[in-house]
Amino acid sequence: MTTRADDPAAPVPPTVAGGTPPAGVGPGTAPVTGQDAADAVEVLGLVAALEHRAFVRLAADTAQAPDVEQALALSRFAAACTGRRDRVLARIDELGGDPVAALARFDQVLDEFDDRTPSSTWWERLLKAYVGYGVADDFCRLASRGLDPRSRDLVAELLEDASHAELVVRELDRACADDEVLTSRLALWGRRLVGEALNVVQRVVQQRPGVARAVDRATADELAPQTAPVADVPAQAPARVINELTAEHTRRMSRLHLTA
Amino acid sequence: MTTRADDPAAPVPPTVAGGTPPAGVGPGTAPVTGQDAADAVEVLGLVAALEHRAFVRLAADTAQAPDVEQALALSRFAAACTGRRDRVLARIDELGGDPVAALARFDQVLDEFDDRTPSSTWWERLLKAYVGYGVADDFCRLASRGLDPRSRDLVAELLEDASHAELVVRELDRACADDEVLTSRLALWGRRLVGEALNVVQRVVQQRPGVARAVDRATADELAPQTAPVADVPAQAPARVINELTAEHTRRMSRLHLTA
């Protein structure tokens, strides 16, 4: 892993092996440099940080799982997170960023989310992962639409895997089937979680100008595809981002037959 | 994953896909059935259980690692454990065993080891993994020499990866370099750990007749390669097994410049 400084103005490193395109360049695409590369490094750092945390959380779930079959399944999901994280870190490196710094800069805001949402039962833990990853994945997908094509496609490809969500839906559905008290408790917990998750989104957009620019480009492109890239840093995630994330969350909760 | 009962007398399941050899059969090898298969399932269950615990422990190390680089490295070692465990579980399935039951039957004895050796610092944690995995891997390699060639070769191949040990040696060497107090504390901790690990070996051999038979075949073969397989279950791991494990432990501690 490189330890090069995360400097958006750093020159593109020379080609190492004959035939390999220079860093930041995909087949048939222009090199990604300057602010575009820096913005991509910020968004990808968030994706990597989330996958790394998902690994740690799923691994802890493995140790707490109620039976061996679930423990095995959860450990496989955890292992898959490290593979996804490492592919994102490799892309950050290609873009001339410092993978470790890019990942680590989201530690505080993600720690705060965990501190504010301590889950007290296995079901609360499962729902926290489902809601938390859900909002986070939706936000990363959205922000990545404002990046270069290779970074965007990488994020879209990595976030496609829904196997963990399927396990959660199956287990929570089974647990809630004949338990109205659990159902209403979890619905309440889900509302708490989504509120905190959307707060994290707001804070990330406020604190990280590269993420904010990517979000702005992603949403501006959709309104008027021909407009030039937005240079100003928006102070907050635009209302339509929050609306989109909330709508996805509502769909996700309805899969669990829980009121969002 | 199969849920078939772990019955050594269960018939070998029929070939599913054309060209695939029947379960328990490798290219150019005779089918493994009856007690041979049951013994292999027991030893492989121990290997799988150890890899599964290594995953959980390394994942917890990831969350506690003193810096991001070490966290990333540890999470990769953890992910590799799930891959190795799953290859062993697949072999248990091929042999007609129940992978989940084979893994789960070592829970109690391994929990006891953890309960008896709580590590109180990061360095104690690292050394526990190094000594614990070290003795466990050596024992599994030894017992697997008493199994069918495919099972034996699988275990040998999987346990070849020394990358975690290299990280531990590097980190502990650095920490101990100028710290005599830490060095002597860790030497003491190492002696405690190896004593407890050898106790686990004794208990596993006493409790699991299949493991005991494999160990006996492995060591009998080395003394007199032409003798028939041993049918009696030895009451204890033979002294030469303990001697071999202790000698390997001493070599391992000397890599750390610690007195075994």
mmCIF file of C-alpha atoms in Angstrom, chain A residues 1 52 55-56 59 62-63 68-69 71-72 75-76 78-79 82 85-86 89 100 103-104, chain B residues 1 52 55-56 59 62-63 68-69 71-72 75-76 78-79 82 85-86 89 100 103-104:
data_model
loop_
_atom_site.group_PDB
_atom_site.id
_atom_site.type_symbol
_atom_site.label_atom_id
_atom_site.label_comp_id
_atom_site.label_asym_id
_atom_site.label_seq_id
_atom_site.Cartn_x
_atom_site.Cartn_y
_atom_site.Cartn_z
ATOM 1 C CA MET A 1 0.000 0.000 0.000
ATOM 2 C CA HIS A 52 -14.119 -1.863 6.685
ATOM 3 C CA PHE A 55 -16.316 -6.209 8.200
ATOM 4 C CA VAL A 56 -15.719 -5.454 11.878
ATOM 5 C CA ALA A 59 -17.262 -10.371 12.338
ATOM 6 C CA THR A 62 -20.311 -13.979 13.772
ATOM 7 C CA ALA A 63 -19.139 -14.379 17.365
ATOM 8 C CA VAL A 68 -23.400 -22.096 13.688
ATOM 9 C CA GLU A 69 -25.104 -21.792 10.279
ATOM 10 C CA ALA A 71 -22.185 -17.640 12.155
ATOM 11 C CA LEU A 72 -20.763 -19.236 9.002
ATOM 12 C CA SER A 75 -18.326 -14.646 8.532
ATOM 13 C CA ARG A 76 -18.545 -15.060 4.738
ATOM 14 C CA ALA A 78 -17.541 -10.174 6.581
ATOM 15 C CA ALA A 79 -14.783 -11.702 4.451
ATOM 16 C CA THR A 82 -12.513 -6.961 3.003
ATOM 17 C CA ARG A 85 -12.737 -2.588 0.582
ATOM 18 C CA ASP A 86 -9.412 -3.611 -0.926
ATOM 19 C CA LEU A 89 -8.357 1.087 -1.828
ATOM 20 C CA VAL A 100 -5.077 4.633 4.506
ATOM 21 C CA LEU A 103 -10.288 5.534 4.794
ATOM 22 C CA ALA A 104 -9.267 6.867 8.208
ATOM 23 C CA MET B 1 -24.340 -26.807 3.279
ATOM 24 C CA HIS B 52 -13.269 -20.297 12.412
ATOM 25 C CA PHE B 55 -11.293 -15.597 12.025
ATOM 26 C CA VAL B 56 -13.219 -14.327 15.053
ATOM 27 C CA ALA B 59 -11.421 -9.800 13.324
ATOM 28 C CA THR B 62 -8.711 -5.679 13.578
ATOM 29 C CA ALA B 63 -11.011 -3.547 15.714
ATOM 30 C CA VAL B 68 -4.955 1.410 10.264
ATOM 31 C CA GLU B 69 -2.198 -0.479 8.402
ATOM 32 C CA ALA B 71 -6.014 -3.274 11.035
ATOM 33 C CA LEU B 72 -6.060 -3.788 7.266
ATOM 34 C CA SER B 75 -8.662 -8.131 8.494
ATOM 35 C CA ARG B 76 -7.069 -9.791 5.439
ATOM 36 C CA ALA B 78 -9.172 -13.017 9.105
ATOM 37 C CA ALA B 79 -10.823 -13.171 5.682
ATOM 38 C CA THR B 82 -12.931 -18.171 6.301
ATOM 39 C CA ARG B 85 -12.333 -23.110 6.852
ATOM 40 C CA ASP B 86 -14.780 -23.403 3.971
ATOM 41 C CA LEU B 89 -15.959 -27.932 5.412
ATOM 42 C CA VAL B 100 -21.612 -27.841 11.019
ATOM 43 C CA LEU B 103 -16.966 -27.895 13.551
ATOM 44 C CA ALA B 104 -19.257 -27.290 16.529
#
